[in-house]
Coordinates of C-alpha atoms in Angstrom, one line a residue:
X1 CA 15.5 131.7 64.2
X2 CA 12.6 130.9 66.0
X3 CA 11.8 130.8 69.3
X4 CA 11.2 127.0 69.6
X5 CA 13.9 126.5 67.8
X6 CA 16.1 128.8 70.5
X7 CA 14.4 126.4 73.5
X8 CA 15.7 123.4 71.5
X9 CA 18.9 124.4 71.1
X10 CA 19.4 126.0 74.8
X11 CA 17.8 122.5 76.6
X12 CA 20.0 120.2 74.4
X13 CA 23.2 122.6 74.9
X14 CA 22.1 122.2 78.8
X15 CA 21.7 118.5 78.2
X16 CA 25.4 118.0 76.8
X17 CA 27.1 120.1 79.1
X18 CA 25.4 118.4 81.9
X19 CA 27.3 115.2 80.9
X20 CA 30.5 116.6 80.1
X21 CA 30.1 117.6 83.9
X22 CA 29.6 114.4 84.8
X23 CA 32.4 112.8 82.8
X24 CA 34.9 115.0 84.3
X25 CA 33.5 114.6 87.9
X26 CA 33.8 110.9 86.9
X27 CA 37.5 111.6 86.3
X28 CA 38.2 113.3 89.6
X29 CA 36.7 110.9 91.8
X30 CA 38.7 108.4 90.1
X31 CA 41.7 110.1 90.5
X32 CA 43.4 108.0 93.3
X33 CA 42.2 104.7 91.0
X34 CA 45.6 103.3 89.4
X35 CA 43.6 101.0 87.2
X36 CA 41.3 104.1 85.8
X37 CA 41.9 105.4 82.7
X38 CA 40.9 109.2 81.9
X39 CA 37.7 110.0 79.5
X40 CA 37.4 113.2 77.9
X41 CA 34.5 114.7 76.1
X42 CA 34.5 115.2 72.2
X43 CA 31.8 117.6 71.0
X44 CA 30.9 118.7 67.9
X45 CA 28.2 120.7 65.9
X46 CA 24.9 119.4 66.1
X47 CA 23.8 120.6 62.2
X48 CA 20.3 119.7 60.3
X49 CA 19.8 118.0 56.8
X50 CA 19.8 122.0 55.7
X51 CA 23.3 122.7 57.2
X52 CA 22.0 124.9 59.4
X53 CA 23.7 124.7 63.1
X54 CA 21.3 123.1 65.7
X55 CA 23.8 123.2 69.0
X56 CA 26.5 121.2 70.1
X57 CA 26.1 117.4 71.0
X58 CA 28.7 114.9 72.5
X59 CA 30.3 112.8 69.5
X60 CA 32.5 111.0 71.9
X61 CA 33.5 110.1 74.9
X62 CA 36.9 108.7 74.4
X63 CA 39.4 106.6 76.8
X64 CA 43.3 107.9 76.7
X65 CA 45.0 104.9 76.8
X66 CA 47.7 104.5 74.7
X67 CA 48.3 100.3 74.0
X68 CA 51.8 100.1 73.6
X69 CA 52.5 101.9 76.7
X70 CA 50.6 99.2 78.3
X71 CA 52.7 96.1 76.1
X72 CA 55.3 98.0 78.0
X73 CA 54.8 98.1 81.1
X74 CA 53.5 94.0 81.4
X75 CA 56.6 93.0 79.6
X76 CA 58.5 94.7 82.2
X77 CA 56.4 93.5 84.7
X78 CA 56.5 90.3 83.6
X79 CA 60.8 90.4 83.6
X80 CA 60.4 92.1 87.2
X81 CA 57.7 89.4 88.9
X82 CA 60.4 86.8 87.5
X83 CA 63.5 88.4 89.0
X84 CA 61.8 89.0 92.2
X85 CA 60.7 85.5 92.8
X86 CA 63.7 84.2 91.7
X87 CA 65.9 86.6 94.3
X88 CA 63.4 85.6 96.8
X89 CA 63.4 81.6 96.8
X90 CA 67.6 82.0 96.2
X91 CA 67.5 83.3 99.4
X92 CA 65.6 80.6 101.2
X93 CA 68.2 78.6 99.7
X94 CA 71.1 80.7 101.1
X95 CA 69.6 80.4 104.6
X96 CA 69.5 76.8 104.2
X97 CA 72.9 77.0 103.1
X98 CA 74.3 79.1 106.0
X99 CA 77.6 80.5 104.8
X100 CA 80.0 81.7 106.1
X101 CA 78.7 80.8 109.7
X102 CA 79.7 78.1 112.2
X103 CA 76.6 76.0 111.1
X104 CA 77.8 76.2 107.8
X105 CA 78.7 72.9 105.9
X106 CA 82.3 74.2 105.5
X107 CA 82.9 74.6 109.2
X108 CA 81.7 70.8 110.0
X109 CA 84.3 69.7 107.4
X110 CA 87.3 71.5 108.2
X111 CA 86.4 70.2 112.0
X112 CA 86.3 67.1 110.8
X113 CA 89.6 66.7 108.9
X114 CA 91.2 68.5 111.7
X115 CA 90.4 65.7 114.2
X116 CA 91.9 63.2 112.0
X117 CA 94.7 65.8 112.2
X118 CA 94.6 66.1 115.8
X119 CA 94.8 62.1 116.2
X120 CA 97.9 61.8 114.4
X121 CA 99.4 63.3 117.7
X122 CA 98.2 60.1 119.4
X123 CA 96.8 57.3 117.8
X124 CA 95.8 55.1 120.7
X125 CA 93.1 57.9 121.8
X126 CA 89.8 56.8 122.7
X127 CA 89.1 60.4 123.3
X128 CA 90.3 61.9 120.1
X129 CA 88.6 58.5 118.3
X130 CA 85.3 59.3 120.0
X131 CA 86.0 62.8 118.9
X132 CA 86.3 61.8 115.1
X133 CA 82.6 60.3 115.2
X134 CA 81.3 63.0 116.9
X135 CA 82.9 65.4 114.1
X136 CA 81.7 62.6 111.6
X137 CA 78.1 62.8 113.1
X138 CA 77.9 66.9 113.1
X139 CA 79.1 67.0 109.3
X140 CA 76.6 64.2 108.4
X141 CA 73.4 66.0 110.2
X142 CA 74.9 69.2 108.3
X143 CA 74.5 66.8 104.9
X144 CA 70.8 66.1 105.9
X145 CA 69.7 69.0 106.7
X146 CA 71.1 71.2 103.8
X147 CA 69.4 68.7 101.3
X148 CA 66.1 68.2 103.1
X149 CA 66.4 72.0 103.5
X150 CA 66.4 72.0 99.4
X151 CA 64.2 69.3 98.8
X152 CA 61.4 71.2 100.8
X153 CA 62.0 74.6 98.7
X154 CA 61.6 72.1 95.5
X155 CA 58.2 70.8 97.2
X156 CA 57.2 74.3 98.0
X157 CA 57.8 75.6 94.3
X158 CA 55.0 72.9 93.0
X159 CA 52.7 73.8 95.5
X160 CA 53.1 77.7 94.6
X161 CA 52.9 77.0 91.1
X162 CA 49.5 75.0 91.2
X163 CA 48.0 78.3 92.9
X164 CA 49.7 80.3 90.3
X165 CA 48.0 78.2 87.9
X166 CA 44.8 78.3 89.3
X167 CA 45.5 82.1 89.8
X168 CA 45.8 82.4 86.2
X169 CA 42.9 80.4 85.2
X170 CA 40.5 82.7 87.4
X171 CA 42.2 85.8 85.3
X172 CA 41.2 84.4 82.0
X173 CA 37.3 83.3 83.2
X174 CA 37.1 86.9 84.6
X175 CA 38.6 88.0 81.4
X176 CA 36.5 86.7 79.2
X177 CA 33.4 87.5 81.5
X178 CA 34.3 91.0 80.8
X179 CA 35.2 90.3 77.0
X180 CA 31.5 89.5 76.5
X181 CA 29.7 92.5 78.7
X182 CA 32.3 94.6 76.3
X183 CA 31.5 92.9 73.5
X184 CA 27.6 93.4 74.0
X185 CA 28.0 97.1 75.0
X186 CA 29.9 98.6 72.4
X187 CA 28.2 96.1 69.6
X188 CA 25.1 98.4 71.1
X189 CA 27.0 101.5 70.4
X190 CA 27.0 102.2 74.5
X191 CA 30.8 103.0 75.5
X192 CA 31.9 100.3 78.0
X193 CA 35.5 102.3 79.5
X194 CA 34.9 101.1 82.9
X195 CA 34.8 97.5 81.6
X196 CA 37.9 98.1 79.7
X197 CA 39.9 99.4 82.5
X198 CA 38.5 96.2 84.8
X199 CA 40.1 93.7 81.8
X200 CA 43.3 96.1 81.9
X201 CA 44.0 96.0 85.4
X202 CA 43.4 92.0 85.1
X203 CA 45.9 91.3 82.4
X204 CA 48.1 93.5 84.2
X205 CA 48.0 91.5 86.9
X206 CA 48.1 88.4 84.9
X207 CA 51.4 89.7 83.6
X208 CA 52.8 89.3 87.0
X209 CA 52.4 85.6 86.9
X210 CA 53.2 84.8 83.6
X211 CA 54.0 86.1 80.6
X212 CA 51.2 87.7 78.1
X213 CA 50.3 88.9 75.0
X214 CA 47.6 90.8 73.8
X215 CA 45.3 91.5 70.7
X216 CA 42.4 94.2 70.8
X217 CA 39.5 94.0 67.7
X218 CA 37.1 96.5 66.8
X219 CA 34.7 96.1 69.2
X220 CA 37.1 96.5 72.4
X221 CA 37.3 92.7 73.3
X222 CA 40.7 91.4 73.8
X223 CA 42.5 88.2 72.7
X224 CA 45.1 87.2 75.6
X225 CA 47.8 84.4 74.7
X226 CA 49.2 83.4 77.8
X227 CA 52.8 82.2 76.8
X228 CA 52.0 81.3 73.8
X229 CA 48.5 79.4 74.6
X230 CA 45.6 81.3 73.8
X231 CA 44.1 82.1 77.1
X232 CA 40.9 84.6 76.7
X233 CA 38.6 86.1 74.5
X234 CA 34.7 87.0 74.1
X235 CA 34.3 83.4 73.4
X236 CA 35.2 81.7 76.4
X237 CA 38.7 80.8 77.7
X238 CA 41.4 78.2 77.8
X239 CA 42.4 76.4 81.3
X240 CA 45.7 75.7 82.2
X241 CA 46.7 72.9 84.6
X242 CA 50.5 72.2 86.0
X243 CA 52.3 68.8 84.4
X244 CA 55.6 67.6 86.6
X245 CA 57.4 65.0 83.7
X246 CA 60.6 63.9 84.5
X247 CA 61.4 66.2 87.3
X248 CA 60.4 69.2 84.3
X249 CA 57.5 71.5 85.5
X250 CA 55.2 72.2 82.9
X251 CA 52.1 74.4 82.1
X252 CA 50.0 73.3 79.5
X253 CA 46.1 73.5 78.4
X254 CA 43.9 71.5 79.8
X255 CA 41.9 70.6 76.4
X256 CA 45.4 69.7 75.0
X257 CA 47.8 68.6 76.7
X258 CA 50.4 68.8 74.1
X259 CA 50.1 72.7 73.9
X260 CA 53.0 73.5 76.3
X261 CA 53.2 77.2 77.4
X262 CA 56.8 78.7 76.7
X263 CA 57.5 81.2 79.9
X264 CA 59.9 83.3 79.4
X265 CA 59.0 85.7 81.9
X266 CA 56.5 86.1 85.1
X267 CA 56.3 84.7 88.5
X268 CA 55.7 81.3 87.2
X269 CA 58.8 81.5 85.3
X270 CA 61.1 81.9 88.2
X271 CA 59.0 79.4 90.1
X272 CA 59.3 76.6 86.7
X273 CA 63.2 77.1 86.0
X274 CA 64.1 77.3 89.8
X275 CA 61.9 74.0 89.9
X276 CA 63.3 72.4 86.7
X277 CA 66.4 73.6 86.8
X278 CA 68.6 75.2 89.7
X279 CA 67.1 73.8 92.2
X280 CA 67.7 70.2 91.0
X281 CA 72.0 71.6 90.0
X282 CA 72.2 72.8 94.1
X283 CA 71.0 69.5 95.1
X284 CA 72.9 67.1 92.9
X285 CA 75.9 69.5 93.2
X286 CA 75.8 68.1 97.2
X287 CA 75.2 65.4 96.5
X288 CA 78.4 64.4 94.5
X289 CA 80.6 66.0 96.7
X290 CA 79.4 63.9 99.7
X291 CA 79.7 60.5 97.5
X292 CA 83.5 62.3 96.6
X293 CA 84.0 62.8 99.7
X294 CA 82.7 59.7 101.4
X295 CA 84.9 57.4 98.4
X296 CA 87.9 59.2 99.0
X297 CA 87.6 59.1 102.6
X298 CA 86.8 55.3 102.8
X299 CA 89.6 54.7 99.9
X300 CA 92.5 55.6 102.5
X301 CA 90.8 54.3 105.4
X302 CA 90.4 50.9 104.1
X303 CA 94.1 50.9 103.8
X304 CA 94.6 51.3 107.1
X305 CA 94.8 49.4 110.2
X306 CA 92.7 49.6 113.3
X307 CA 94.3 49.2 117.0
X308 CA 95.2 45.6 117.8
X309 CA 92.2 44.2 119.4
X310 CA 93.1 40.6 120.9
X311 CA 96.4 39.3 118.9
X312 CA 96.2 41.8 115.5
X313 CA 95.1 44.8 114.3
X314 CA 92.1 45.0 111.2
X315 CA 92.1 46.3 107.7
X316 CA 89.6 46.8 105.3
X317 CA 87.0 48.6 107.0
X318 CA 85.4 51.4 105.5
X319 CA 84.7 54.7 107.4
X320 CA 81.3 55.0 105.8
X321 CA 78.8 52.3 105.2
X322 CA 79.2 48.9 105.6
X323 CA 80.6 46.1 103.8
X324 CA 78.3 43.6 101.7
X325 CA 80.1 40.8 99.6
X326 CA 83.0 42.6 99.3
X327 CA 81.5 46.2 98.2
X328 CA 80.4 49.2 100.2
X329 CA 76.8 50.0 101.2
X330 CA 74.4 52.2 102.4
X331 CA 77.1 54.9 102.7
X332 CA 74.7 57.5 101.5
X333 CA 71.3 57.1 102.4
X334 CA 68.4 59.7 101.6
X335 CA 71.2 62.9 102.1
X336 CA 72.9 61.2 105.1
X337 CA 76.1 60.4 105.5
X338 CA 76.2 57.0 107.3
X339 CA 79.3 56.0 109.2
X340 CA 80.6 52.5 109.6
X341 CA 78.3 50.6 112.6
X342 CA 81.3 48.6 113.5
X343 CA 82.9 52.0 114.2
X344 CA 80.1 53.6 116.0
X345 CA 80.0 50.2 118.5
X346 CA 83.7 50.6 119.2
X347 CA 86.0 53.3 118.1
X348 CA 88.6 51.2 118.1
X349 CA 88.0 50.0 114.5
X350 CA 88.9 53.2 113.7
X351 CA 91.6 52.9 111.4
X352 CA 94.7 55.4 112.0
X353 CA 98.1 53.0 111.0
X354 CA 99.2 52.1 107.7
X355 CA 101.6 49.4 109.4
X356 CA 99.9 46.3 111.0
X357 CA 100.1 45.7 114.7
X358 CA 101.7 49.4 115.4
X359 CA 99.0 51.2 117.3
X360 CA 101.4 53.9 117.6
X361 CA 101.3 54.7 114.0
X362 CA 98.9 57.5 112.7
X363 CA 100.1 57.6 108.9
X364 CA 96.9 57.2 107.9
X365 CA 94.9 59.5 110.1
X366 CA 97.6 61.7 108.7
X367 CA 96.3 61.3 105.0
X368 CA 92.9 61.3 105.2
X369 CA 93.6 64.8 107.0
X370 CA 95.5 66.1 104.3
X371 CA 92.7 65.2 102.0
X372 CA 91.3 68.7 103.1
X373 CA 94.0 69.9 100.6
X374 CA 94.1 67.4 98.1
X375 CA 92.8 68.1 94.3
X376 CA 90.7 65.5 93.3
X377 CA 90.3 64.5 89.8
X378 CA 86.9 64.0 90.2
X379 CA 86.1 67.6 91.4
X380 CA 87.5 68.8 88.3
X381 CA 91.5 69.4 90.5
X382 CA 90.2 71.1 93.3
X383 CA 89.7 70.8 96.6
X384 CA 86.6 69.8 98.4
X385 CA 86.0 73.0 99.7
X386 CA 86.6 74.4 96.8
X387 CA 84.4 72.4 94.7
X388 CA 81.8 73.5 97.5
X389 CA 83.0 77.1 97.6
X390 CA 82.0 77.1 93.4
X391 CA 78.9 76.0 94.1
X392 CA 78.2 78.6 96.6
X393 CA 79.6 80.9 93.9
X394 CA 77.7 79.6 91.4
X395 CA 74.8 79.9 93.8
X396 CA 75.5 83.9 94.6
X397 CA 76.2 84.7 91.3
X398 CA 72.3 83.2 90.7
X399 CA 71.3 85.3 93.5
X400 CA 73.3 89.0 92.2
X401 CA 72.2 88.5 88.7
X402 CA 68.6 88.5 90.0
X403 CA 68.8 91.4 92.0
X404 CA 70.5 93.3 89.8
X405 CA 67.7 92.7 87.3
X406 CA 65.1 94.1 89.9
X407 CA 67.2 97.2 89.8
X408 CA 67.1 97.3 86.2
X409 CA 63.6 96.2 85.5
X410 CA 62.5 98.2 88.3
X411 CA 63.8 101.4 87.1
X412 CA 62.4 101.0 83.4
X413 CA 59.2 99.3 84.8
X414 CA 58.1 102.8 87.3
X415 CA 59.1 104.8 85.0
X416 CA 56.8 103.3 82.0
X417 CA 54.4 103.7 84.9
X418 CA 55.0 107.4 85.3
X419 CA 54.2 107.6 81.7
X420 CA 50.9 105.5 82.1
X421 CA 49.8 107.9 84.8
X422 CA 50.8 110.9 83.0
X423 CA 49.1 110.2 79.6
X424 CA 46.2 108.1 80.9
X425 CA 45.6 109.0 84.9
X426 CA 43.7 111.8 86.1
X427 CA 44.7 115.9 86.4
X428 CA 42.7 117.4 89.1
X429 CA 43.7 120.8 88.2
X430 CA 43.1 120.1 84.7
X431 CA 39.2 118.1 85.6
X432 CA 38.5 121.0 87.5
X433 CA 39.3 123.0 85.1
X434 CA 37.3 121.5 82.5
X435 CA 34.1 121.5 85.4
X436 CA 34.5 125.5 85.4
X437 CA 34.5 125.5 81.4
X438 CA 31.9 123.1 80.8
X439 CA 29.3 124.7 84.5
X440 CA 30.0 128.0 82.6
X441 CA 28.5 126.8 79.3
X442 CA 25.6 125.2 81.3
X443 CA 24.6 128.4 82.7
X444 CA 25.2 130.4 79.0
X445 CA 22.5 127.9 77.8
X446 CA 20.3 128.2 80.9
X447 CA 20.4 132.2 80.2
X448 CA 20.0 131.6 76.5
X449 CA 16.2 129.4 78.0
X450 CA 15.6 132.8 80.2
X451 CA 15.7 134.9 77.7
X452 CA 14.2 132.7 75.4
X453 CA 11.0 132.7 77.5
X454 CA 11.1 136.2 78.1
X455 CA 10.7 136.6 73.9
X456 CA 8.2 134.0 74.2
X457 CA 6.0 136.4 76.9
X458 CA 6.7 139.2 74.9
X459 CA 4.8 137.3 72.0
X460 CA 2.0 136.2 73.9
X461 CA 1.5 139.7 75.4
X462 CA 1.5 141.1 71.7
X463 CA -1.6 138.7 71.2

């Protein structure tokens, strides 16, 4: 072997190992990056056309990432971002809601079918008549405020969704901004890891919103279908925009409308059933219970006669709403419950006797108490409260199934991350290691230039 041909193969030995020191001091300082994915070195004999050995050179530098790890862990992040969101907007919905407590909904009607109770003891009671309204009143504001309480949760889901949406939408553009610089890199033949692991940690995120899938060609770039629309690729991207038809929140593209994404998982998921869906069941579920139990309230008291104001008593009057050609109106008005005006000017009209001209009579006021414990055909034989207590069953059952899916996802989800970070994150014993190995070789080559030189003076002192 020559001696030029000993300098050629020390510098470019040098040269090689001088990178591989750089990859792995790469690695370390990225060690603390969760979105970084390790590189390792792959050398190889350098050879010439004769088969003689030439040195080493770097064939490779290689990512460790393993791809189906990573479907993994965004399905599972996808189920846990749902679950989450969901837990969390069912409990706004539960503080609205207030039970058990003494604000609770429950609470205002049992007070209020006990002071029908309590005038049965004395029917010609201004007091305990003043005291029925006041009870009316209280379980009426109670009515509001639970519904306005759920209408503004349903407002609030449409606004989060649109920034989900627009969330989303700046994912793919960045996406596919990175698609193209990938694209152009590797096309090149120059290794574009960093890129990757920025496009990684995107979807990734993107999996938090809303369901993904992905596809990867030969040249690195990614195709990402976001629930079922295509969303990304080197090409350009796909906008999505948020639809409200019919009370049903959709997603859909932007350059066609009819191409409706199917979530099944995600943030948005949560958000879009919860809109669509529960939200819509909670509120209607009130609702009919009021009109039950402002029907059967009215029903009885329409039967019954007020005190005798001048020379008779009156019958007909309805506790709730007023009377318009015969019918009831305007007994439920925007969530509230109203009562009777004629009532609320003078309790009197307050109907407690099922006999005419007997003030003394509370049969009535007797009834519509016991409607507390009546089952009502309408509520499917049960009570109100218990219609209302199945709601708020149906409601916690909502809210446990969620959180026990957290638990669940959860578990699975860290430890498919354990596994990301253990095949693809960084090892600073092991980087450090490599360092040694690789600053080692380095200096073998830099000896191999020394002495190399020294042959060369030898020569040249021969001459």
């Amino acid at each position: 072997m020559g001696v030029g041909r000993l300098f050629d193969i020390s510098v470019r030995t040098m040269s090689v190992y001088q990178r591989a020191i750089s990859v792995a001091s790469n690695n370390i300082s990225n060690a603390n990056n969760p979105d970084y994915s390790r590189q390792r070195v792959v050398l190889a004999s350098e050879t010439s056309e004769r088969g003689i050995g030439t040195g080493v050179k770097v064939q490779d530098i290689t990512r460790i990432k393993n791809d189906l790890l990573d479907t993994q862990v965004r399905t599972y992040q996808s189920s846990f971002s749902d679950a989450e969101k969901r837990s969390a907007i069912l409990k706004q919905v539960e503080a609205i809601i207030a039970e058990p407590s003494q604000s609770g909904l429950s609470n205002y009607m049992t007070e209020f079918f006990n002071s029908w109770d309590q005038l049965t003891t004395d029917p010609t009671s201004i007091q305990l008549r003043l005291n029925i309204i006041q009870k009316a009143n209280q379980l009426s504001s109670r009515f509001k405020e639970t519904l306005d309480g759920i209408a503004e949760v349903q407002s609030s889901l449409q606004k989060e969704a649109g920034v989900r949406v627009e969330q989303v939408n700046s994912y793919l553009r960045e996406i596919s901004d990175i698609n193209k610089n990938i694209y152009q890199s590797e096309a090149a033949g120059i290794k574009a890891s960093d890129l990757r692991d920025q496009r990684d940690a995107l979807i990734d995120k993107l999996s938090e919103i809303v369901n993904v899938t992905v596809q990867l060609n030969d040249f690195g770039t990614a195709t990402v279908n976001v629930a079922g629309i295509q969303g990304a690729d080197q090409s350009g991207y796909n906008q999505l925009e948020l639809k409200i038809v019919n009370g049903q929140m959709k997603i859909v593209s932007k350059k066609d409308p009819n191409s409706i994404a199917v979530l099944n998982g995600g943030e948005l998921y949560a958000i879009s059933d919860l809109y669509s869906n529960k939200v819509p069941a909670y509120k209607t579920a009130y609702e009919d219970l009021a009109n039950v139990f402002i029907n059967k309230v009215n029903e009885l008291h329409q039967t019954g006669q007020t005190l005798i104001q001048g020379t008779s008593s009156s019958t007909g009057i309805p506790f709730f709403g007023d009377l318009s050609g015969g019918s009831v109106v305007n007994a439920f008005v925007d969530g509230k419950i109203q009562i009777n005006s004629s009532i609320l000017n003078n309790p009197k009209n307050i109907a407690a006797s099922d006999t005419v001209n007997n003030d003394g009579n509370g049969n009535i006021a007797n009834k519509i108490a016991r409607l507390a414990d009546a089952k009502i055909p309408e509520l499917n034989n049960q009570t109100l409260l218990e219609s209302y207590t199945t709601n708020l069953n149906n409601l916690g059952l909502e809210k446990v199934i969620s959180d026990s899916k957290i638990e669940s996802s959860g578990s699975v989800l860290q430890q498919l991350k354990n596994q990301k970070s253990s095949y693809s994150g960084v090892s600073l014993d092991e980087e450090m290691a490599n360092v040694l190995k690789y600053q080692r070789s380095y200096d073998a080559a830099a000896k191999m230039v020394k002495i190399a030189d020294q042959m060369l003076q030898t020569i040249l002192n021969m001459v």
